[in-house]
Short mmCIF file of C-alpha atoms in Angstrom, two decimals:
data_model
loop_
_atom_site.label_atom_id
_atom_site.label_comp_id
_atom_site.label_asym_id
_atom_site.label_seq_id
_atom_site.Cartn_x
_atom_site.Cartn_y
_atom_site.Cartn_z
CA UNK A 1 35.87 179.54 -218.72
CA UNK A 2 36.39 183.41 -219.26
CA UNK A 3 33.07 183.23 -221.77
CA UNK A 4 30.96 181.14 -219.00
CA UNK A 5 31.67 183.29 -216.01
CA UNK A 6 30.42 186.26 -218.43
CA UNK A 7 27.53 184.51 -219.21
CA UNK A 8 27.07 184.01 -215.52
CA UNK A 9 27.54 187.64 -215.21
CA UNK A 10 25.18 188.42 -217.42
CA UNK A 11 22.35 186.10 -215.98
CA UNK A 12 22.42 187.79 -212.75
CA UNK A 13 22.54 191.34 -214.08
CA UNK A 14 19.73 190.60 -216.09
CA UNK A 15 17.97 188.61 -213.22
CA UNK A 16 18.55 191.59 -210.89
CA UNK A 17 16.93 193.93 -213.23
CA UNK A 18 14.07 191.57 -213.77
CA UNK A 19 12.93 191.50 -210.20
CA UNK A 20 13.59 195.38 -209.86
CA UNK A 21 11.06 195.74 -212.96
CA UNK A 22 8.74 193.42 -211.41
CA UNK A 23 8.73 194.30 -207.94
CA UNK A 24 8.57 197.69 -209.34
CA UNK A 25 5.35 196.87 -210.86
CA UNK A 26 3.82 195.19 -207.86
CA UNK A 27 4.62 198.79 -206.19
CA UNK A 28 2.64 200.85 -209.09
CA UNK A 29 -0.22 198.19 -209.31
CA UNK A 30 -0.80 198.06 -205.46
CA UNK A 31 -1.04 202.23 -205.49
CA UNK A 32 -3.28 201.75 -208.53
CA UNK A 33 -5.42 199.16 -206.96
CA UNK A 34 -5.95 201.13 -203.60
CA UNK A 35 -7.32 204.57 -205.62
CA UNK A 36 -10.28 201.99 -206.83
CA UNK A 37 -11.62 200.40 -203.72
CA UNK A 38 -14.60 201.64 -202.93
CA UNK A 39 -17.78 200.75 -200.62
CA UNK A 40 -21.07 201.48 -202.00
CA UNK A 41 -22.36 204.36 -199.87
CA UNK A 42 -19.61 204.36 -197.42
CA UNK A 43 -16.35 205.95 -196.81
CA UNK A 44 -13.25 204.68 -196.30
CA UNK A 45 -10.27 206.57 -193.99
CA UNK A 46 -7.98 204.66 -195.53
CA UNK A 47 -6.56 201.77 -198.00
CA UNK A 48 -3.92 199.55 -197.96
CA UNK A 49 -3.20 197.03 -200.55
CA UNK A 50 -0.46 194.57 -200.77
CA UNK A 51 -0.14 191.96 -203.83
CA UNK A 52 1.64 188.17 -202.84
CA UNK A 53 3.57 185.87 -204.71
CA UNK A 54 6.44 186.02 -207.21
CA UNK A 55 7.03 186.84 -209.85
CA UNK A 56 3.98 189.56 -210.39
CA UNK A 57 4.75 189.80 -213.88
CA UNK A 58 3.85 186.39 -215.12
CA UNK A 59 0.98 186.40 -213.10
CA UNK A 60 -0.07 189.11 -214.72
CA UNK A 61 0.44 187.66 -218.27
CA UNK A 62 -1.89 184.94 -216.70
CA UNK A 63 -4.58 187.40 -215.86
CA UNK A 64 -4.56 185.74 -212.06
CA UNK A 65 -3.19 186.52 -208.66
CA UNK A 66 -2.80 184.44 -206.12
CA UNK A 67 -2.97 186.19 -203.51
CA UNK A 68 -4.49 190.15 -202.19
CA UNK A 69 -4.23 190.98 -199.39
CA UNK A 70 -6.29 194.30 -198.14
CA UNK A 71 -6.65 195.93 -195.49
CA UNK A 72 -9.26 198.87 -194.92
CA UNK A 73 -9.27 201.54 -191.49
CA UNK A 74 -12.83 203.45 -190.90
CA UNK A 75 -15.63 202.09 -192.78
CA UNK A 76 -18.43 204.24 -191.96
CA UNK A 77 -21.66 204.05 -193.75
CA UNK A 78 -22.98 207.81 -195.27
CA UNK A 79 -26.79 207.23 -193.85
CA UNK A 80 -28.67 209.09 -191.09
CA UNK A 81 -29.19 207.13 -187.87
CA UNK A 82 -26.84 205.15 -185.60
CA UNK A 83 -24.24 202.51 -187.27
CA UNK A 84 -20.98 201.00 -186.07
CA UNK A 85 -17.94 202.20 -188.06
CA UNK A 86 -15.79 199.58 -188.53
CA UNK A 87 -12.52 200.48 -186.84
CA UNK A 88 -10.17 198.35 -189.18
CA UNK A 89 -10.64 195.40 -191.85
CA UNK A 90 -8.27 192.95 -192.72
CA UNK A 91 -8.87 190.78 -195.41
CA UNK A 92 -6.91 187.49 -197.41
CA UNK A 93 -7.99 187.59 -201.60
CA UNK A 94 -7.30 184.47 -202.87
CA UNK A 95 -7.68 183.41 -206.71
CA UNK A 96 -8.19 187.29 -208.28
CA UNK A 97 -8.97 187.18 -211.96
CA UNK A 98 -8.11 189.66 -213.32
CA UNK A 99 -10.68 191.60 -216.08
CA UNK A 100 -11.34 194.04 -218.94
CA UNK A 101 -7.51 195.37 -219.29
CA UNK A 102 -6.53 194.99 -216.30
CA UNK A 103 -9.40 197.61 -214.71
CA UNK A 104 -11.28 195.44 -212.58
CA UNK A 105 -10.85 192.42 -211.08
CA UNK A 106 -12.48 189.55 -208.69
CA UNK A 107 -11.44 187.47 -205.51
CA UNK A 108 -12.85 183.87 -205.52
CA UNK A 109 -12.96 183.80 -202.06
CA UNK A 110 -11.56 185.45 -199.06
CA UNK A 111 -11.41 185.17 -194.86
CA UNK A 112 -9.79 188.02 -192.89
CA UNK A 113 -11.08 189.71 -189.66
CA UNK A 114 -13.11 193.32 -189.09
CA UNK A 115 -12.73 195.08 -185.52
CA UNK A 116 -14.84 197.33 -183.66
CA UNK A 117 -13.16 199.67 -181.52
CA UNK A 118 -14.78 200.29 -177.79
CA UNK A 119 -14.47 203.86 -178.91
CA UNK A 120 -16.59 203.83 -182.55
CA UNK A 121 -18.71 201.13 -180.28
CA UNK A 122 -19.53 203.49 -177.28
CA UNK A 123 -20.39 206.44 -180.31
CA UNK A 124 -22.79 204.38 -181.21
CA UNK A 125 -24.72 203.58 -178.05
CA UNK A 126 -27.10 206.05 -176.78
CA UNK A 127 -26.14 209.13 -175.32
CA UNK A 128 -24.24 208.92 -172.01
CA UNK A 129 -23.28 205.43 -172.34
CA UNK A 130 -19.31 204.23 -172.22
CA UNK A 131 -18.53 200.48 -173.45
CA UNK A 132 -15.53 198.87 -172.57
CA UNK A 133 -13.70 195.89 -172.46
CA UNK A 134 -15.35 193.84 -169.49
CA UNK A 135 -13.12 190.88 -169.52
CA UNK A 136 -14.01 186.88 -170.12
CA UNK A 137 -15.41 187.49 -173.82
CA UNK A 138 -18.04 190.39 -172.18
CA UNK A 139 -18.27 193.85 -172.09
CA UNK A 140 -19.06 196.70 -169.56
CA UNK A 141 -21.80 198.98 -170.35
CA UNK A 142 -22.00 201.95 -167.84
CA UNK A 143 -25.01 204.62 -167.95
CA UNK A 144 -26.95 206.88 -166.06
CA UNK A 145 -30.61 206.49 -165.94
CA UNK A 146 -33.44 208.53 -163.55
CA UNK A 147 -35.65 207.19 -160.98
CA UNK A 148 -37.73 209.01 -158.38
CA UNK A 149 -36.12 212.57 -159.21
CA UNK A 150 -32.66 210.94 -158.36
CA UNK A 151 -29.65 209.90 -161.13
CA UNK A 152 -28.29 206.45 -160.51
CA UNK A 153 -25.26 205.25 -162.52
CA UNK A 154 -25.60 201.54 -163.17
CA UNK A 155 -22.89 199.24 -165.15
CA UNK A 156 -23.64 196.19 -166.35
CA UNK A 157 -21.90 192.59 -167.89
CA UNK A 158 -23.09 192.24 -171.33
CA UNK A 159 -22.83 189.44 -174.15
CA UNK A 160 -22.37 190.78 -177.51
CA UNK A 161 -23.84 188.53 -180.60
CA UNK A 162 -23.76 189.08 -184.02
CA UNK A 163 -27.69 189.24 -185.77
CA UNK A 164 -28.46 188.34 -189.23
CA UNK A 165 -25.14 188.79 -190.44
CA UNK A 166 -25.13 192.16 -190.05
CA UNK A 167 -26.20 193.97 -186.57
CA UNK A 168 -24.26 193.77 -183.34
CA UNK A 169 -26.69 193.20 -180.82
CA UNK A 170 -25.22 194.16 -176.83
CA UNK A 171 -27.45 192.90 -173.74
CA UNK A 172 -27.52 192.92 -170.56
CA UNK A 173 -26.58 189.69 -168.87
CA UNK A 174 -27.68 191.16 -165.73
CA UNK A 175 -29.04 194.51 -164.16
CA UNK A 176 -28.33 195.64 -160.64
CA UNK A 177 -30.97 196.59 -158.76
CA UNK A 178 -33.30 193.50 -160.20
CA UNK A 179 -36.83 193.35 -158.59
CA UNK A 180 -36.86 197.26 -157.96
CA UNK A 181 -40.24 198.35 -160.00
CA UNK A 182 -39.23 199.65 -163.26
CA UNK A 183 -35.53 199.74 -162.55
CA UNK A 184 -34.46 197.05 -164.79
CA UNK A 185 -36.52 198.68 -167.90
CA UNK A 186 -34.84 201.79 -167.59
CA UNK A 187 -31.41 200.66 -167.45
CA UNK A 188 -32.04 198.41 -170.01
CA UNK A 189 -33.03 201.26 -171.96
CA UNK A 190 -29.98 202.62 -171.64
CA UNK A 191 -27.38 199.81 -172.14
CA UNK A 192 -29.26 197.26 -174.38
CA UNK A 193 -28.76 197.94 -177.68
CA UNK A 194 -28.90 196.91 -181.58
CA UNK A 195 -27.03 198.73 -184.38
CA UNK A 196 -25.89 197.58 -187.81
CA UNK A 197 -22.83 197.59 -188.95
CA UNK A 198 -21.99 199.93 -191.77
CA UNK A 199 -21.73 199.02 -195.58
CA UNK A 200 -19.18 196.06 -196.32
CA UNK A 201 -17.49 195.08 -200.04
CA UNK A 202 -19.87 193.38 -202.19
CA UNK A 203 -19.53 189.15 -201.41
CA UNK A 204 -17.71 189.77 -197.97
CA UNK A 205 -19.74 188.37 -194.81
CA UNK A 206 -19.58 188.53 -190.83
CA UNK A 207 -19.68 185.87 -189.12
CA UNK A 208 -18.69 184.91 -185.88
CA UNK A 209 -17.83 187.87 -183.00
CA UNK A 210 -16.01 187.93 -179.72
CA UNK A 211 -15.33 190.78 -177.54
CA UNK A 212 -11.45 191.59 -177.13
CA UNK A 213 -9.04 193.62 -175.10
CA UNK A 214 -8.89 195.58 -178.43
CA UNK A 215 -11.91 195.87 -179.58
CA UNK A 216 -15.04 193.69 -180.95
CA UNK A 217 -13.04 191.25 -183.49
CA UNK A 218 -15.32 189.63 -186.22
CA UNK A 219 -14.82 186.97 -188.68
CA UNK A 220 -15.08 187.76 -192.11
CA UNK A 221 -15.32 185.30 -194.92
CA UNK A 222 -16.57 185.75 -198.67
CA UNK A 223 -16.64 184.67 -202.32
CA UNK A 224 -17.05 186.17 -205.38
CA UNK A 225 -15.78 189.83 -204.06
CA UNK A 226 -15.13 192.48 -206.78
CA UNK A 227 -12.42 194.75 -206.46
CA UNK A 228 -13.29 197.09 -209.25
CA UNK A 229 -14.35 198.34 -212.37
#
C-alpha cells in the first residue's frame, strides 16, 4: 500500500508539472505568435492571440492546432484617401498546420466578426458629417449643406450594405425636404457615401453587415488564412 500511494504521489507531481510546462508553453507561443501577425500594408493597434485545446504540447508534436483564436483592435490601411478602420476583429482558426519549424503556420478555415465603430465610421464620411446609431438595423447621418446663401442641417435614415465584399456603402433611405429643386442632391452629397474597408488577412472575407448599438458588426468567414512566415 505504502509503495502505491507513492506511486500515486508521484503521478500527480509529475502531472502537475506537466501541465505547468505545457500551459507554460501555450503562454510563450501565444506572445510569439502575436509579434508575427501582420496585414499587408496596414497597421495594427493591437494583437491578441489565444491558443485552445489541451494538451498544447502534443499538438504541437502533431504539427496541428485545433483551435486559434485572434483577435485584432485598429486595422487601418497605410494609403492616401478615405477608408474605414476597422474598430476591432474577432476571429475563430480552426485546423492550423503548423509549418517550416514551427515559423509559420495556416488556418483551414475560420468565421469570427469585424466591427466598425460610429466613431472610425463618421471619420470617414465627408467633412461635417456625424453617423450614429439610428435604431431598427439603420443609421443617422446628420450634415449641413447650403442652399440660397442659407445653412440647413438635414439628418437622414440610412441603410448600410456591404459592396463587393469589400466597401460599406451608406444611403439615404430618405431626404427631408424631397421635391425642393436641388435639395435632395445636395444632401445626398453630403450623407451618401462609399468607402472601402481597409486591408484584411490574406483568405479572410466580409460578408454579411448590420448596423448595431455598438457599431457596424460584419461577418467574417475564410479559408486557407496564413498566419506567418
Amino acid at each position: 500500500m505504502r509503495a502505491l500511494r507513492i506511486l500515486l504521489i508521484m503521478v500527480v507531481v509529475l502531472g502537475g508539472i506537466f501541465i505547468a510546462v505545457d500551459r507554460a508553453a501555450v503562454y510563450f507561443a501565444e506572445s510569439e505568435a502575436e509579434g508575427r501577425v501582420e496585414i499587408s500594408g496596414s497597421t495594427i493597434d493591437s494583437t491578441d492571440i489565444s491558443i485552445k485545446g489541451f494538451p498544447f504540447l502534443t499538438q504541437v508534436a502533431g504539427s496541428s492546432l485545433d483551435e486559434v483564436d485572434i483577435e485584432l483592435a485598429g486595422i487601418e490601411t497605410d494609403a492616401g484617401g478615405r477608408r474605414i478602420r476597422i474598430s476591432e476583429m474577432n476571429a475563430e482558426l480552426h485546423d492550423v498546420t503548423l509549418a517550416d519549424g514551427f515559423s509559420s503556420a495556416t488556418a483551414a478555415r475560420a468565421t469570427g466578426t469585424a466591427t466598425v465603430s460610429y466613431e472610425d465610421l463618421t471619420h470617414a464620411a465627408d467633412d461635417g458629417v456625424v453617423v450614429q446609431y439610428g435604431g431598427n438595423g439603420k443609421v443617422k447621418v446628420t450634415g449641413a449643406v447650403e442652399i440660397l446663401g442659407r445653412t440647413l442641417k438635414r439628418s437622414v435614415t440610412s441603410t448600410v450594405t456591404l459592396v463587393d465584399g469589400h466597401t460599406i456603402r451608406v444611403h439615404a433611405d430618405k431626404v427631408p425636404g424631397e421635391g425642393v429643386p436641388g435639395l435632395e442632391g445636395l444632401v445626398r452629397r453630403k450623407t451618401d457615401f462609399e468607402r472601402e474597408i481597409g486591408a484584411l488577412p490574406n483568405g479572410l472575407k466580409l460578408q454579411r453587415i448590420e448596423p448595431t448599438k455598438n457599431g457596424l458588426e460584419i461577418s467574417v468567414t475564410g479559408s486557407d488564412i496564413p498566419l506567418g512566415g
